[in-house]
mmCIF file of C-alpha atoms in Angstrom:
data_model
loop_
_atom_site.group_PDB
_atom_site.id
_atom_site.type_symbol
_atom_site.label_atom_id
_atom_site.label_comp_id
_atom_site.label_asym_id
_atom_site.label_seq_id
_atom_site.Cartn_x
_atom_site.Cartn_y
_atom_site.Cartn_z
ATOM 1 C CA UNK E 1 -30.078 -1.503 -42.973
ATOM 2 C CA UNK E 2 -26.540 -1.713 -43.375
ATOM 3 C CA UNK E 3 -24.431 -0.846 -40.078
ATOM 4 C CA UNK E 4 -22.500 2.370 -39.865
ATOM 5 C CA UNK E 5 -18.783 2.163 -38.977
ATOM 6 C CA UNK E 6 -19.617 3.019 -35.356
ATOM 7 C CA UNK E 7 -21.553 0.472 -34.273
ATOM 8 C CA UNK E 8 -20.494 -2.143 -32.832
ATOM 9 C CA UNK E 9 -20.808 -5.627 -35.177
ATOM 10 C CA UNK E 10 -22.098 -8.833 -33.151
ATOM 11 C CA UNK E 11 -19.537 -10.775 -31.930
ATOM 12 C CA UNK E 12 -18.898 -13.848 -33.823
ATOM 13 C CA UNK E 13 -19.343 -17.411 -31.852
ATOM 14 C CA UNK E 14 -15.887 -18.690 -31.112
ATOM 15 C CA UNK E 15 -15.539 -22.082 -33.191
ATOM 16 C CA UNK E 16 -15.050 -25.249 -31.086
ATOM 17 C CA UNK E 17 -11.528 -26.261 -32.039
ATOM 18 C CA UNK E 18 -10.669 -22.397 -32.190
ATOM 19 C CA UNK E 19 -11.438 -22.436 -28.085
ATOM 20 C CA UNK E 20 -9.906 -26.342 -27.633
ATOM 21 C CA UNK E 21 -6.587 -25.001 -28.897
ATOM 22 C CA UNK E 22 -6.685 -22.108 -27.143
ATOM 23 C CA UNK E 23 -7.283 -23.462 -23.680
ATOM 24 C CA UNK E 24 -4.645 -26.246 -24.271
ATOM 25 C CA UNK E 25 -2.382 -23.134 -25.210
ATOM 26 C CA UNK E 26 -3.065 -21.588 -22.020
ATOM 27 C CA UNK E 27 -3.034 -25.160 -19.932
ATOM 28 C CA UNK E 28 0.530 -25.788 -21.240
ATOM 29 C CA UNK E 29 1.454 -22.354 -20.322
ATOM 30 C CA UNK E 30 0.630 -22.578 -16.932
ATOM 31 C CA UNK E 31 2.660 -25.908 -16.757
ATOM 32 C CA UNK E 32 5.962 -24.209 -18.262
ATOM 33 C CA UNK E 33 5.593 -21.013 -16.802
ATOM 34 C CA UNK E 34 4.841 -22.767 -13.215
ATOM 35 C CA UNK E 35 8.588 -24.724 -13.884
ATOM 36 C CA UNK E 36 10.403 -22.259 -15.288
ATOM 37 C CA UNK E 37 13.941 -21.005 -14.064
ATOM 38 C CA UNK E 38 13.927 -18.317 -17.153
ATOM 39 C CA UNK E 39 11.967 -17.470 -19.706
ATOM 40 C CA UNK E 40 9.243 -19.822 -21.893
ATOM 41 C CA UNK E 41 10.015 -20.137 -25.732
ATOM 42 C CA UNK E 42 6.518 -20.018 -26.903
ATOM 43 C CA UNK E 43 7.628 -21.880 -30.026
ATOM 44 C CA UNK E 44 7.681 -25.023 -27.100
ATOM 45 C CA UNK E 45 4.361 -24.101 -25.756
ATOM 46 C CA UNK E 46 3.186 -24.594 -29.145
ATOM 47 C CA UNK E 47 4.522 -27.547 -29.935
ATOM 48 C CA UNK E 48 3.637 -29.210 -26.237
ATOM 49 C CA UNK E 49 -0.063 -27.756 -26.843
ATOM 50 C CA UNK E 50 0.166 -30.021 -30.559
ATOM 51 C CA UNK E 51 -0.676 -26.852 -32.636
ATOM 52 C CA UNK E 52 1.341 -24.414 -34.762
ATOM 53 C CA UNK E 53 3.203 -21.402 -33.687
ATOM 54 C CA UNK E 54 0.740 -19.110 -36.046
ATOM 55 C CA UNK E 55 -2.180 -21.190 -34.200
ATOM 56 C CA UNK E 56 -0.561 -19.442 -30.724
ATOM 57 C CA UNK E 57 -0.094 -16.278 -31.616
ATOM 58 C CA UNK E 58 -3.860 -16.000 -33.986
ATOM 59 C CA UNK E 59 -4.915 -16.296 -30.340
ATOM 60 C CA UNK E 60 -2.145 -14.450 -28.611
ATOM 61 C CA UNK E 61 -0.132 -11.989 -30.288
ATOM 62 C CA UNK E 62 1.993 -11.466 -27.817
ATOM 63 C CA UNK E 63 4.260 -13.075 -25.012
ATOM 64 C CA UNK E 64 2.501 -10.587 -23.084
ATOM 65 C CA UNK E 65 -1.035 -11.615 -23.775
ATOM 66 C CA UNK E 66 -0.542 -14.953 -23.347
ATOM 67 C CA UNK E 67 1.372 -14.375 -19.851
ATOM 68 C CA UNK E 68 -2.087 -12.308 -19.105
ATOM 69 C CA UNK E 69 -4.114 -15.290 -20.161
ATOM 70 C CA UNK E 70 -2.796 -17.576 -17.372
ATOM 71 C CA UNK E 71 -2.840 -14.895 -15.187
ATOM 72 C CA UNK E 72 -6.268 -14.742 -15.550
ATOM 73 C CA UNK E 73 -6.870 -18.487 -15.449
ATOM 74 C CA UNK E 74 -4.973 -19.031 -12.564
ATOM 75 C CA UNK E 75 -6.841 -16.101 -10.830
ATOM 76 C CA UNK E 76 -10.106 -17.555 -11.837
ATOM 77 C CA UNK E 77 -8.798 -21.225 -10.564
ATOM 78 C CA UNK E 78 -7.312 -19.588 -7.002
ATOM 79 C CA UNK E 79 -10.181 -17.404 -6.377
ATOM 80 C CA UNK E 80 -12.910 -20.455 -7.072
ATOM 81 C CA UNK E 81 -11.338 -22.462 -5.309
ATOM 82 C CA UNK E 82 -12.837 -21.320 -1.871
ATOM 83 C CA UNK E 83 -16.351 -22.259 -2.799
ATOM 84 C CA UNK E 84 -14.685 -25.550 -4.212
ATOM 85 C CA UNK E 85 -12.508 -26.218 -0.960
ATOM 86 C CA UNK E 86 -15.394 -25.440 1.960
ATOM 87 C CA UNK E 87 -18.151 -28.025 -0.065
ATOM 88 C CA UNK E 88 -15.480 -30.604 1.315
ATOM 89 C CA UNK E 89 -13.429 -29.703 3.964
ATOM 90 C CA UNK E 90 -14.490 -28.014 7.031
ATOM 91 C CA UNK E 91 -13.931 -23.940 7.509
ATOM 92 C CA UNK E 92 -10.479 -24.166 8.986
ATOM 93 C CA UNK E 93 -9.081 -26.723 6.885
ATOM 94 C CA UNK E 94 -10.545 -25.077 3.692
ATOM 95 C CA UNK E 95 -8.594 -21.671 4.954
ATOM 96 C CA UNK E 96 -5.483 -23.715 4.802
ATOM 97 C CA UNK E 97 -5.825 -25.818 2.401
ATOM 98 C CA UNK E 98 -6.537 -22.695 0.318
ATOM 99 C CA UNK E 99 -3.448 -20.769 1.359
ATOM 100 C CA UNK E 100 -1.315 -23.807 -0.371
ATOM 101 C CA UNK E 101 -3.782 -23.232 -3.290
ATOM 102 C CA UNK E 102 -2.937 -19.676 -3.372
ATOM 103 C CA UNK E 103 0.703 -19.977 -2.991
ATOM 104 C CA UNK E 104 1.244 -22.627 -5.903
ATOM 105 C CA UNK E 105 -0.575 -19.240 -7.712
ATOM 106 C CA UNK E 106 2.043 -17.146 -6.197
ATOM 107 C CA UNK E 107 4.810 -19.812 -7.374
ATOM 108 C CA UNK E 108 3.818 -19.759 -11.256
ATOM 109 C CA UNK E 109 3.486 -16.320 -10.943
ATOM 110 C CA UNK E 110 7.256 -15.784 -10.431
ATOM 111 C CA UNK E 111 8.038 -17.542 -13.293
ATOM 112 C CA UNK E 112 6.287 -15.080 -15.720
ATOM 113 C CA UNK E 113 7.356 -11.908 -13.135
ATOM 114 C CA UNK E 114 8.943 -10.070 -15.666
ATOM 115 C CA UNK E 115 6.246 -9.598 -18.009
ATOM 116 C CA UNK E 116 3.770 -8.850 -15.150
ATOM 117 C CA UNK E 117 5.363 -6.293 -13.704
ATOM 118 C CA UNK E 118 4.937 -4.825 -17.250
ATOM 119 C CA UNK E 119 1.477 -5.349 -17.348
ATOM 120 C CA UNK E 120 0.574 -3.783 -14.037
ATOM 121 C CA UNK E 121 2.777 -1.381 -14.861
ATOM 122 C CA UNK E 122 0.746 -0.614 -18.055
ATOM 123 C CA UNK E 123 -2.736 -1.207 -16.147
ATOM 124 C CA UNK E 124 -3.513 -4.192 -18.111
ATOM 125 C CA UNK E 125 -3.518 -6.236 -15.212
ATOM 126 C CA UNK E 126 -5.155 -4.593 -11.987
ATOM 127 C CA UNK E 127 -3.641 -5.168 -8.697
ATOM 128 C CA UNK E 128 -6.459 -3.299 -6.506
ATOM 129 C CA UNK E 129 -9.403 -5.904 -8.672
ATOM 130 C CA UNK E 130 -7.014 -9.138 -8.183
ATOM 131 C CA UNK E 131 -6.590 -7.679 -4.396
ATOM 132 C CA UNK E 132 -10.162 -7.877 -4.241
ATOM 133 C CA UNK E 133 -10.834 -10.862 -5.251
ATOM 134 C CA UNK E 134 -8.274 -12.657 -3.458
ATOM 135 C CA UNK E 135 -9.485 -10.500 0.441
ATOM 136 C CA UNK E 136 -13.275 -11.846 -1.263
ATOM 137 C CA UNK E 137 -11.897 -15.867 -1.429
ATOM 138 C CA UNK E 138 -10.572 -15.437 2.268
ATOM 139 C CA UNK E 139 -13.282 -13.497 3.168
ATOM 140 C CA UNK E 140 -16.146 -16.471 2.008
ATOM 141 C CA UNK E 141 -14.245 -18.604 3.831
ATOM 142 C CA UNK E 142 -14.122 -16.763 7.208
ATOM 143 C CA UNK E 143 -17.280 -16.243 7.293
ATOM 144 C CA UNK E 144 -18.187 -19.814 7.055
ATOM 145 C CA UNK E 145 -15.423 -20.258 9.853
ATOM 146 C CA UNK E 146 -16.941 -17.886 12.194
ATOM 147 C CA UNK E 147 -20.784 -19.467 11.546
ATOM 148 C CA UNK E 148 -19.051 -22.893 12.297
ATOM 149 C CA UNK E 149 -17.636 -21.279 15.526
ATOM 150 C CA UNK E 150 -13.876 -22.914 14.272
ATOM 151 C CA UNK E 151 -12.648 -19.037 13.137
ATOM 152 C CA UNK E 152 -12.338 -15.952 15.041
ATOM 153 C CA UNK E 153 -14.921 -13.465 14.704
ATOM 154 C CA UNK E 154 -13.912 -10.049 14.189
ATOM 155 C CA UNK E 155 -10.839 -10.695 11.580
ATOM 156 C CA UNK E 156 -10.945 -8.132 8.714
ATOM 157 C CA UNK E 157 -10.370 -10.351 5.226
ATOM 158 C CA UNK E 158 -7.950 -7.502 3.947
ATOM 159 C CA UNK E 159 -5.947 -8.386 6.746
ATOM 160 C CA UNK E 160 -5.260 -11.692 6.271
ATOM 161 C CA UNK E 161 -4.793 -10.966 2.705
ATOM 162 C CA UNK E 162 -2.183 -8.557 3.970
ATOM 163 C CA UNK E 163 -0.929 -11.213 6.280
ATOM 164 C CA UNK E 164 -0.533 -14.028 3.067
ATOM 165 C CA UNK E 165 1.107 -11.709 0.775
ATOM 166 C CA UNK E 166 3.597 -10.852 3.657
ATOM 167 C CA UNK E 167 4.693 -14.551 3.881
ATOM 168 C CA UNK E 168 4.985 -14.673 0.095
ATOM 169 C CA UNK E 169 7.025 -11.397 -0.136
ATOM 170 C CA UNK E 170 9.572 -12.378 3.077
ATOM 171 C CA UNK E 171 10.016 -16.216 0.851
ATOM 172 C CA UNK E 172 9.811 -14.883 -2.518
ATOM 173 C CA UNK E 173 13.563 -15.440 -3.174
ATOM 174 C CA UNK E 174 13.819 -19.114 -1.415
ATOM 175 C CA UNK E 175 13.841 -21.830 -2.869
ATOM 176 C CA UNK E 176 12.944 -24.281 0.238
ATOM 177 C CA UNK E 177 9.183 -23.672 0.278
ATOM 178 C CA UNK E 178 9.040 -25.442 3.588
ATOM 179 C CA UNK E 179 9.181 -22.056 5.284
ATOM 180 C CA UNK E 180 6.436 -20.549 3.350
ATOM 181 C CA UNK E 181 4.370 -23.722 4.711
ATOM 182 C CA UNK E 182 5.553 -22.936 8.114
ATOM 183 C CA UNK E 183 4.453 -19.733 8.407
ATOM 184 C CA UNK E 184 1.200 -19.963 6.741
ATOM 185 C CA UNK E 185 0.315 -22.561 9.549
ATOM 186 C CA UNK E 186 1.029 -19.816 11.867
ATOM 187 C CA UNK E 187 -1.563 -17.871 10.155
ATOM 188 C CA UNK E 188 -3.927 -20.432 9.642
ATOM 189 C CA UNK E 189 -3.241 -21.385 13.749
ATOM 190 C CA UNK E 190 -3.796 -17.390 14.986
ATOM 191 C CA UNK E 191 -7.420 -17.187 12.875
ATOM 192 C CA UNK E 192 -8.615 -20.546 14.844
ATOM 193 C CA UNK E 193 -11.291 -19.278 17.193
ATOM 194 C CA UNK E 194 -10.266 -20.095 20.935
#
């Protein structure tokens, strides 16, 4: 029976090369957008990635929805990373060794800025679901703190999210990010338990 126009039509597999090109797309992205001063020429993305400019935009149409793409890969990478960090390092360390994880996320962000404030401004990108995940990351990881007895008990993980985006926010426009390292040991140091 044929399918009206109202159902929905199976999703076709992605090919193999079709996902290949479009992660190197994205992994190049990251790379320039992390370095930039101004803005990315995506014909250079392209050409660093070894594919066509029609290749890039087949799988993103827009500046826009490739800017989203590593914003979303970056989130997945910063957010996984707790899980990743506390199977090697102990609680504590993992917190802070985390917090340099999350602001080299921070630091490519500001290099696509421009076109995320447009997208959270459109709701394409939610701020309350990557808050959430974010407060979750810290939150994993003081709980394995506190069960280790090397982080307070007690500590809210929405407040040390609070806390990190603070320190980003105050050395958003500097350029020395020794500060920014500074005062997230001063974080790290107050959620040490004794």
């Amino acid at each position: 029976m044929p399918s009206s126009p109202s159902s929905p039509s199976p999703a076709r597999p992605v090919r193999s090369d079709a996902r290949r090109n479009r992660d190197k797309l994205v992994a190049v992205a990251r790379s320039a957008f992390a370095g930039a001063e101004g803005p990315v020429a995506l014909e250079a993305v392209a050409r660093e990635a070894g594919v066509g400019i029609g290749t890039l935009y087949r799988h993103f149409p827009t500046r826009e929805a490739l800017v989203e793409a590593v914003y979303a890969a970056e989130l997945d990478d910063v957010t996984g990373s707790a899980a990743l960090l506390l199977e090697r390092l102990a609680p504590e360390e993992a917190l802070r060794a985390w917090m340099d994880r999350y602001a080299a996320f921070v630091a490519t962000k500001r290099g696509m800025a421009d076109v995320l404030r447009a997208s959270v401004a459109s709701g394409r990108i939610a701020t309350p679901a990557t808050r959430a995940r974010i407060t979750g990351a810290i939150g994993l990881i003081l709980e394995a703190g506190v069960k280790a007895g090397t982080l307070r008990a007690g500590v809210q993980a929405e407040d040390v999210t609070l806390l990190v985006l603070g320190v980003f926010l105050s050395t958003a426009d500097e350029l020395d990010s020794e500060r920014t390292r500074r005062m997230l040991d001063l974080v790290a140091d107050g959620l040490r338990a004794g």
